[in-house]
Coordinates of C-alpha atoms and ligand atoms in Angstrom, one line a residue:
M1 CA -37.3 101.9 167.7
T2 CA -33.3 100.9 167.8
Q3 CA -31.4 103.6 170.3
P4 CA -29.0 106.0 168.4
P5 CA -25.0 105.9 169.4
A6 CA -24.4 108.0 171.8
M7 CA -22.5 111.0 170.9
E8 CA -20.4 111.0 174.0
D9 CA -17.9 113.0 171.6
G10 CA -19.9 114.3 169.1
F11 CA -21.7 112.8 166.1
A12 CA -18.5 114.1 163.8
R13 CA -16.1 112.9 166.0
V14 CA -12.5 112.8 164.6
P15 CA -12.8 110.4 163.0
L16 CA -9.0 108.7 162.6
G17 CA -8.3 109.2 165.8
R18 CA -8.0 111.8 168.2
D19 CA -4.2 112.8 167.4
W20 CA -2.9 115.3 169.9
P21 CA -5.6 114.2 172.9
D22 CA -4.4 116.0 175.6
I23 CA -4.3 119.4 173.4
R24 CA -7.9 119.3 172.0
D25 CA -8.6 118.5 175.7
A26 CA -7.2 121.6 177.2
V27 CA -8.3 123.7 174.0
R28 CA -11.7 122.7 174.6
A29 CA -11.5 123.6 178.3
I30 CA -10.9 126.7 177.8
C31 CA -13.5 127.5 174.8
A32 CA -16.0 126.2 177.2
K33 CA -15.7 129.6 179.1
Y34 CA -16.2 131.6 175.8
P35 CA -19.8 130.2 174.7
G36 CA -22.0 131.7 172.5
A37 CA -22.9 134.5 174.1
Y38 CA -19.6 135.8 174.5
W39 CA -19.2 136.2 170.5
R40 CA -22.5 137.4 170.1
A41 CA -21.3 140.3 172.6
L42 CA -18.7 141.0 170.9
E43 CA -20.6 141.4 167.4
D44 CA -22.5 143.5 169.2
S45 CA -19.8 146.1 170.1
G46 CA -17.5 145.0 167.5
G47 CA -15.5 144.2 170.3
F48 CA -12.1 142.2 170.3
A49 CA -11.8 138.7 172.2
T50 CA -9.0 140.3 174.4
E51 CA -9.2 137.9 177.1
F52 CA -10.1 134.6 174.8
V53 CA -6.7 135.3 173.0
A54 CA -4.9 136.2 176.9
E55 CA -6.2 133.0 178.1
L56 CA -4.5 130.9 174.7
T57 CA -1.4 132.8 175.2
E58 CA -0.9 132.2 178.7
A59 CA -2.0 128.2 178.1
G60 CA 1.2 128.4 175.8
F61 CA -1.2 127.3 172.8
L62 CA -0.2 130.4 170.4
A63 CA 3.6 129.9 171.2
A64 CA 2.9 126.1 169.7
L65 CA 4.9 126.4 166.7
I66 CA 7.7 128.8 167.8
P67 CA 10.8 126.9 168.6
E68 CA 11.5 126.0 172.1
E69 CA 14.8 127.5 171.9
F70 CA 12.9 131.4 171.6
G71 CA 10.1 130.2 174.4
G72 CA 7.7 128.0 172.5
S73 CA 6.7 124.6 172.2
G74 CA 8.3 123.5 169.2
L75 CA 5.3 121.4 168.0
P76 CA 4.7 120.3 164.7
L77 CA 2.4 122.0 162.0
R78 CA -0.3 119.6 162.8
A79 CA -0.5 120.5 166.5
G80 CA -1.2 123.8 165.6
G81 CA -3.7 122.6 163.2
V82 CA -5.5 120.9 165.7
I83 CA -5.6 123.6 168.1
L84 CA -7.6 126.1 165.6
E85 CA -9.6 123.0 164.7
E86 CA -10.7 122.5 168.6
I87 CA -11.1 126.1 168.6
H88 CA -13.8 126.1 165.8
A89 CA -15.2 123.0 166.8
S90 CA -16.4 124.2 170.0
G91 CA -17.6 127.4 168.1
C92 CA -15.5 129.9 168.9
E93 CA -13.0 131.4 166.3
G94 CA -9.5 131.1 165.4
N95 CA -9.4 134.4 163.5
T96 CA -8.7 136.5 166.4
C97 CA -5.4 134.6 166.8
H98 CA -3.9 132.4 164.3
A99 CA -1.8 134.9 161.9
Q100 CA 1.4 134.2 164.5
M101 CA 0.9 130.5 163.9
Y102 CA 1.2 130.9 160.3
M103 CA 3.5 133.4 160.3
M104 CA 6.0 131.4 162.2
H105 CA 7.3 129.4 159.7
M106 CA 8.3 131.9 157.4
L107 CA 10.4 134.0 160.3
V108 CA 11.8 131.1 161.2
K109 CA 13.1 129.8 158.1
H110 CA 14.1 133.1 156.7
G111 CA 14.4 135.2 159.8
D112 CA 18.0 136.3 161.1
A113 CA 19.5 135.6 164.2
A114 CA 18.8 139.2 165.5
Q115 CA 15.0 139.5 164.2
K116 CA 14.5 136.3 165.8
A117 CA 16.3 137.0 169.4
R118 CA 14.4 140.3 169.2
Y119 CA 11.0 139.1 168.4
L120 CA 10.4 135.3 168.8
P121 CA 10.8 135.6 173.0
G122 CA 8.2 138.7 173.1
V123 CA 5.9 136.2 170.7
A124 CA 5.8 133.4 172.5
S125 CA 5.1 134.8 176.3
G126 CA 2.4 137.2 174.2
A127 CA 4.4 140.3 175.1
I128 CA 4.5 141.0 171.4
R129 CA 1.2 140.5 169.3
F130 CA 2.4 139.4 165.8
Q131 CA -1.2 139.1 164.2
S132 CA -1.0 141.1 161.1
F133 CA -0.7 140.0 157.5
G134 CA -0.1 143.0 154.7
V135 CA -0.1 141.7 151.4
T136 CA -4.0 142.4 149.4
E137 CA -4.1 146.0 148.1
P138 CA -7.5 147.8 146.9
A139 CA -6.1 147.9 143.2
T140 CA -4.7 144.5 142.3
G141 CA -6.6 142.1 144.8
S142 CA -5.9 138.7 143.8
N143 CA -2.9 140.2 141.8
T144 CA -0.5 140.1 144.0
L145 CA 2.6 140.1 141.8
E146 CA 1.2 143.7 141.0
L147 CA 1.1 145.1 144.0
R148 CA 1.5 148.4 144.3
T149 CA 3.0 149.5 147.4
T150 CA 6.8 150.0 147.7
A151 CA 9.9 150.0 149.8
T152 CA 12.5 152.5 148.7
R153 CA 16.1 151.9 150.7
D154 CA 17.5 155.4 152.1
G155 CA 20.1 155.1 154.0
D156 CA 19.7 152.3 157.3
S157 CA 16.3 152.8 156.5
Y158 CA 13.0 151.8 153.7
V159 CA 10.6 154.3 152.9
V160 CA 7.0 152.4 152.6
N161 CA 4.5 154.1 150.4
G162 CA 1.0 152.9 149.4
Q163 CA -1.8 151.4 150.8
K164 CA -3.2 147.9 151.8
I165 CA -6.8 146.8 152.6
W166 CA -8.3 143.6 154.6
T167 CA -5.3 143.8 157.0
S168 CA -6.7 141.9 159.9
R169 CA -5.8 142.5 163.7
A170 CA -4.0 145.8 163.2
L171 CA -5.1 147.2 166.2
H172 CA -4.9 144.7 167.8
S173 CA -1.1 143.7 166.9
D174 CA 2.2 145.0 167.5
L175 CA 4.1 143.6 164.9
M176 CA 2.9 142.8 161.3
T177 CA 4.2 141.3 158.2
L178 CA 4.6 143.1 155.2
L179 CA 5.0 142.6 151.4
V180 CA 6.1 145.1 149.5
R181 CA 7.8 145.8 145.9
T182 CA 11.3 146.6 146.4
T183 CA 12.4 146.8 142.5
P184 CA 9.7 148.0 139.8
L185 CA 8.1 145.4 137.9
D186 CA 9.7 147.0 134.7
R187 CA 13.1 146.1 136.2
V188 CA 12.8 142.4 137.0
K189 CA 13.2 139.2 135.0
R190 CA 10.4 137.6 136.6
R191 CA 7.5 138.8 138.1
T192 CA 8.4 136.7 141.7
D193 CA 11.2 138.8 141.5
G194 CA 11.6 142.2 143.4
L195 CA 9.2 141.6 146.2
S196 CA 10.5 142.0 149.8
I197 CA 9.0 141.5 153.2
L198 CA 9.4 143.8 155.9
L199 CA 8.5 143.5 159.9
V200 CA 6.7 146.4 161.0
D201 CA 6.6 147.7 164.5
I202 CA 2.8 148.6 164.5
R203 CA 3.7 150.6 168.1
E204 CA 6.4 152.6 166.3
A205 CA 4.5 153.1 163.2
K206 CA 1.1 154.2 163.8
G207 CA 0.9 157.9 163.8
A208 CA 4.5 158.0 161.8
G209 CA 3.4 157.6 158.3
M210 CA 1.0 154.6 158.9
T211 CA -2.6 155.1 159.2
I212 CA -5.0 152.5 160.4
R213 CA -9.2 152.9 159.4
P214 CA -11.0 149.5 160.5
I215 CA -13.5 148.2 157.7
E216 CA -17.1 146.7 158.7
T217 CA -18.0 143.5 157.4
M218 CA -20.6 140.9 158.1
V219 CA -18.7 138.9 160.4
N220 CA -16.5 140.5 163.4
H221 CA -12.9 139.7 161.7
Q222 CA -11.3 143.2 163.0
T223 CA -9.9 143.7 159.3
N224 CA -8.6 147.2 158.3
E225 CA -7.5 149.3 155.5
I226 CA -3.9 150.5 156.0
F227 CA -2.1 153.7 154.2
F228 CA 1.5 153.8 154.2
D229 CA 2.9 157.7 153.5
N230 CA 6.7 158.1 154.1
L231 CA 6.3 155.3 156.7
R232 CA 10.3 154.4 157.8
V233 CA 11.0 151.1 158.4
P234 CA 14.7 150.3 160.0
A235 CA 16.6 148.4 156.8
G236 CA 17.6 145.5 159.5
N237 CA 13.7 144.6 159.7
L238 CA 13.9 143.5 155.7
V239 CA 13.4 139.3 156.4
G240 CA 16.3 137.7 154.3
E241 CA 17.4 138.9 151.1
E242 CA 16.1 142.0 149.4
G243 CA 13.6 141.3 146.5
M244 CA 12.9 137.3 147.5
G245 CA 10.0 137.9 149.7
F246 CA 7.6 136.2 147.2
R247 CA 9.5 132.8 147.6
Y248 CA 9.3 133.6 151.2
I249 CA 6.3 134.4 151.6
L250 CA 4.8 131.2 149.5
D251 CA 6.3 129.3 153.2
G252 CA 3.5 131.3 155.1
M253 CA 0.9 130.8 152.3
N254 CA 1.3 127.3 152.2
S255 CA 1.1 126.9 156.4
E256 CA -1.6 129.6 156.3
R257 CA -4.0 127.4 154.2
I258 CA -3.1 124.0 155.9
L259 CA -3.8 125.9 159.0
L260 CA -7.1 127.6 157.9
A261 CA -8.1 124.1 156.6
H262 CA -8.0 123.2 159.8
E263 CA -10.4 125.5 161.3
S264 CA -12.9 124.6 158.5
I265 CA -12.6 120.8 159.4
G266 CA -13.8 122.2 163.0
D267 CA -16.5 124.4 161.2
A268 CA -17.9 121.4 160.2
R269 CA -17.9 119.4 162.9
F270 CA -19.2 122.0 164.5
F271 CA -22.0 122.5 162.3
L272 CA -22.7 118.3 161.9
D273 CA -22.8 118.2 165.7
K274 CA -25.3 120.8 166.0
A275 CA -27.3 119.4 163.4
V276 CA -27.6 115.9 163.9
A277 CA -28.5 116.5 167.2
Y278 CA -31.5 118.9 165.9
A279 CA -32.5 116.5 163.4
R280 CA -32.9 113.6 166.0
E281 CA -34.9 115.6 168.4
R282 CA -36.8 117.9 166.8
V283 CA -40.4 115.9 165.7
V284 CA -42.8 117.1 163.1
F285 CA -45.5 115.4 161.6
N286 CA -44.5 112.6 164.3
R287 CA -41.2 111.8 163.3
P288 CA -38.0 113.4 163.9
I289 CA -37.2 115.2 161.1
G290 CA -33.8 113.5 160.8
Q291 CA -35.9 110.3 159.4
N292 CA -36.6 112.3 156.2
Q293 CA -34.6 112.0 153.7
G294 CA -34.5 115.2 152.7
V295 CA -33.0 116.3 155.4
Q296 CA -31.2 113.3 156.3
F297 CA -28.7 113.1 152.8
P298 CA -27.4 116.9 153.1
L299 CA -26.0 115.6 156.1
A300 CA -24.3 112.7 155.3
R301 CA -23.2 114.3 151.7
A302 CA -21.8 116.9 154.4
Y303 CA -20.1 114.5 156.6
S304 CA -18.7 112.5 153.3
E305 CA -17.2 115.6 152.2
Y306 CA -15.5 116.7 155.6
R307 CA -14.2 113.5 155.8
G308 CA -12.7 113.6 152.3
A309 CA -11.4 117.0 153.3
D310 CA -10.0 116.1 156.5
L311 CA -8.2 113.3 154.9
M312 CA -6.6 115.9 152.6
T313 CA -5.6 118.5 155.4
R314 CA -3.8 115.8 157.0
A315 CA -1.6 115.0 154.3
A316 CA -0.9 118.4 153.7
A317 CA 0.2 119.0 157.0
A318 CA 2.7 115.5 156.9
L319 CA 4.1 116.8 153.6
F320 CA 4.9 120.5 154.9
Q321 CA 6.5 119.0 158.2
A322 CA 8.4 116.4 156.3
G323 CA 9.7 119.5 154.4
Q324 CA 8.2 118.3 151.1
T325 CA 6.7 120.2 148.3
C326 CA 2.9 120.7 149.6
G327 CA 1.8 123.9 147.6
D328 CA -0.7 121.7 145.7
E329 CA -2.5 119.5 148.8
A330 CA -2.7 123.0 151.0
N331 CA -4.6 124.4 148.0
L332 CA -6.6 121.1 147.7
A333 CA -6.9 121.3 151.7
K334 CA -8.3 124.8 151.8
M335 CA -10.6 124.5 148.9
Q336 CA -12.2 120.9 150.3
S337 CA -12.1 121.8 154.0
G338 CA -13.8 125.0 152.8
E339 CA -16.3 123.7 151.1
A340 CA -17.1 121.1 153.4
A341 CA -17.4 123.6 156.2
W342 CA -20.1 125.6 153.8
N343 CA -22.1 122.8 152.6
A344 CA -22.4 121.6 156.2
A345 CA -23.0 125.1 157.3
E346 CA -25.8 125.5 154.5
A347 CA -27.2 121.8 155.7
C348 CA -27.0 122.5 159.5
L349 CA -28.8 126.1 159.1
Q350 CA -31.7 124.6 156.9
T351 CA -32.1 121.6 159.3
H352 CA -32.7 123.9 162.4
G353 CA -35.7 125.5 159.9
G354 CA -36.5 129.4 161.5
F355 CA -34.1 128.5 164.7
G356 CA -31.2 128.6 162.2
V357 CA -31.7 132.1 161.6
A358 CA -32.4 133.0 165.6
R359 CA -29.2 134.3 167.0
E360 CA -29.3 132.5 170.2
Y361 CA -28.6 129.4 168.2
D362 CA -25.4 130.3 167.3
I363 CA -25.7 128.6 163.9
E364 CA -25.8 131.8 161.6
R365 CA -23.2 133.5 163.3
K366 CA -20.6 131.0 162.3
W367 CA -22.9 130.6 158.9
R368 CA -21.4 133.8 158.2
A369 CA -18.0 133.0 159.3
A370 CA -17.7 129.7 156.9
R371 CA -18.9 132.2 153.8
V372 CA -16.1 134.3 154.5
Q373 CA -13.8 131.0 154.3
R374 CA -14.6 130.6 150.6
I375 CA -13.2 134.2 150.1
A376 CA -9.9 134.6 152.1
P377 CA -7.2 133.9 152.4
I378 CA -7.7 132.5 148.9
S379 CA -10.8 132.6 147.1
T380 CA -12.4 129.3 145.6
N381 CA -11.3 130.3 142.0
M382 CA -7.7 131.1 142.8
V383 CA -7.6 127.8 143.9
L384 CA -9.2 126.2 141.1
A385 CA -7.1 128.1 138.6
Y386 CA -4.1 127.0 140.5
I387 CA -5.3 123.3 140.2
G388 CA -6.3 124.1 136.2
H389 CA -3.3 125.5 135.2
G390 CA -0.4 124.6 137.8
V391 CA -1.5 120.9 138.2
L392 CA -3.3 120.0 135.0
G393 CA -1.3 121.7 132.6
L394 CA -4.0 123.6 131.2
P395 CA -3.4 127.0 129.5
K396 CA -3.2 129.6 131.8
S397 CA -6.4 132.4 132.5
Y398 CA -4.2 135.4 133.9
Ligands
FAD1 C1 -12.8 139.1 156.0 C2 -11.1 139.2 155.5 C3 -10.0 139.0 155.7 C4 -8.7 139.4 155.1 N1 -7.6 139.1 156.0 C5 -6.8 139.8 155.1 C6 -5.2 139.7 155.7 O1 -5.5 139.8 157.1 N2 -4.1 140.1 155.3 C7 -4.5 140.1 153.2 O2 -3.6 140.5 153.3 N3 -5.6 140.0 153.1 C8 -6.7 139.9 153.4 N4 -8.1 139.4 153.2 C9 -7.6 139.5 151.7 C10 -8.3 138.4 151.1 O3 -7.3 137.7 151.1 C11 -9.1 139.1 149.4 O4 -10.0 139.6 149.5 C12 -8.7 137.7 148.7 O5 -7.4 137.5 148.4 C13 -9.6 138.2 147.6 O6 -9.0 139.5 146.6 P1 -9.8 140.4 146.2 O7 -11.1 140.6 147.5 O8 -9.1 141.8 146.2 O9 -10.9 139.7 145.0 P2 -10.3 140.3 143.4 O10 -9.4 139.6 143.6 O11 -11.2 141.3 143.3 O12 -11.8 139.1 143.1 C14 -13.0 139.3 143.0 C15 -13.4 137.7 142.5 O13 -12.8 137.8 141.3 C16 -12.2 136.2 141.4 N5 -11.4 135.9 140.4 C17 -10.4 137.1 140.3 N6 -9.1 136.6 139.1 C18 -10.0 135.8 138.5 C19 -9.2 134.7 137.6 N7 -8.2 135.2 137.0 N8 -10.0 133.7 136.9 C20 -11.4 133.3 138.0 N9 -12.0 134.1 139.0 C21 -10.7 135.3 139.5 C22 -11.5 135.9 142.4 O14 -12.1 134.7 143.0 C23 -12.9 136.9 143.2 O15 -14.3 135.7 143.5 C24 -9.0 139.3 153.5 C25 -9.9 139.4 153.2 C26 -11.4 139.0 154.5 C27 -12.7 139.0 153.2

């Protein structure tokens, strides 16, 4: 029988050339110190990956997108994506630390000089953990424009009241980005007006009008509900102009979608590597199971989807970096990579038969995480709705 090609770089290797090879190698070297057993133990204890995040911070990876003048590396979005892709391809979890990467552009682009000087060097060094993004609310869900958390100006503060849900990492973050309504919906011309962004110092806010309650989920995502009861936030923590927050947050959302698309690309590589290796090795009925087309074709299809999603993700990152409109590509990349990773996860789990559900193989852990990527930060339906009415010009459903 002809020998299959060597799998030096993993079968689902980076197909268009290994851009940022030094970063990829260095991230993988760190990830190698945090194998599946580390993540399984955290799931058992409900713990947070403090050591993993500290090591990535120490190595400068979480400051990759912060401009050099504030102590970061000033690298393009693609480099940040490559870091997250390698974390995921290694079986580790980017949700422990990805938020500061995607919130950075919003702060760099729309924050004032005092805010940047106050926060960015600390974020770059790791002294300030900037990992929480409070948008979603229990009553309004995907309908962000109708969110109900309000901030009312009172002297040199804003007084915040309301509730957020699914705010990830709030208990492991010092600073959060909070989207609030500063002008009631019935007093604005457009629904996108009247929303504002506040930087909330969680260290000061906890117990002084802000209460954080963890939510148990099927993944160790460290997500929470947050209650605001007359929380006072200094007016100097308003990002940009009052009422313009939704426009600013769109910048953050595009970078979030593109960066998280890279995570799904990494997941797809993880699943394909594992599944292809197993399908070659596992012999049943006197043949490798991968010789059966019932096993082979789902893997081939998942590989095809992963390659397409990788191209879209690279295109979205390039447009973002060039300062061009990239909402369509950011959404497409997020959806396509999320679907590719999920189909690879399904094929991988099925290929492993009973071993797919054994915890020590780490497939079921990553499978659960890949499932969440089809819901958060944007659900597949909302991307389809965006394409339907925003791109194809079909009537809007909401
Ligand atoms: C693990 C996890 C971490 C998260 N982290 C954060 C975070 O850090 N910060 C944050 O702000 N949010 C976070 N989220 C929230 C996430 O962004 C939302 O769950 C997501 O946007 C969907 O909102 P929802 O859960 O309220 O669903 P809903 O809006 O209630 O929707 C429920 C379902 O109905 C579908 N649906 C709703 N309206 C339509 C329509 N018009 N057409 C078609 N389908 C529709 C949706 O697609 C979805 O499948 C997180 C969520 C999870 C699960």
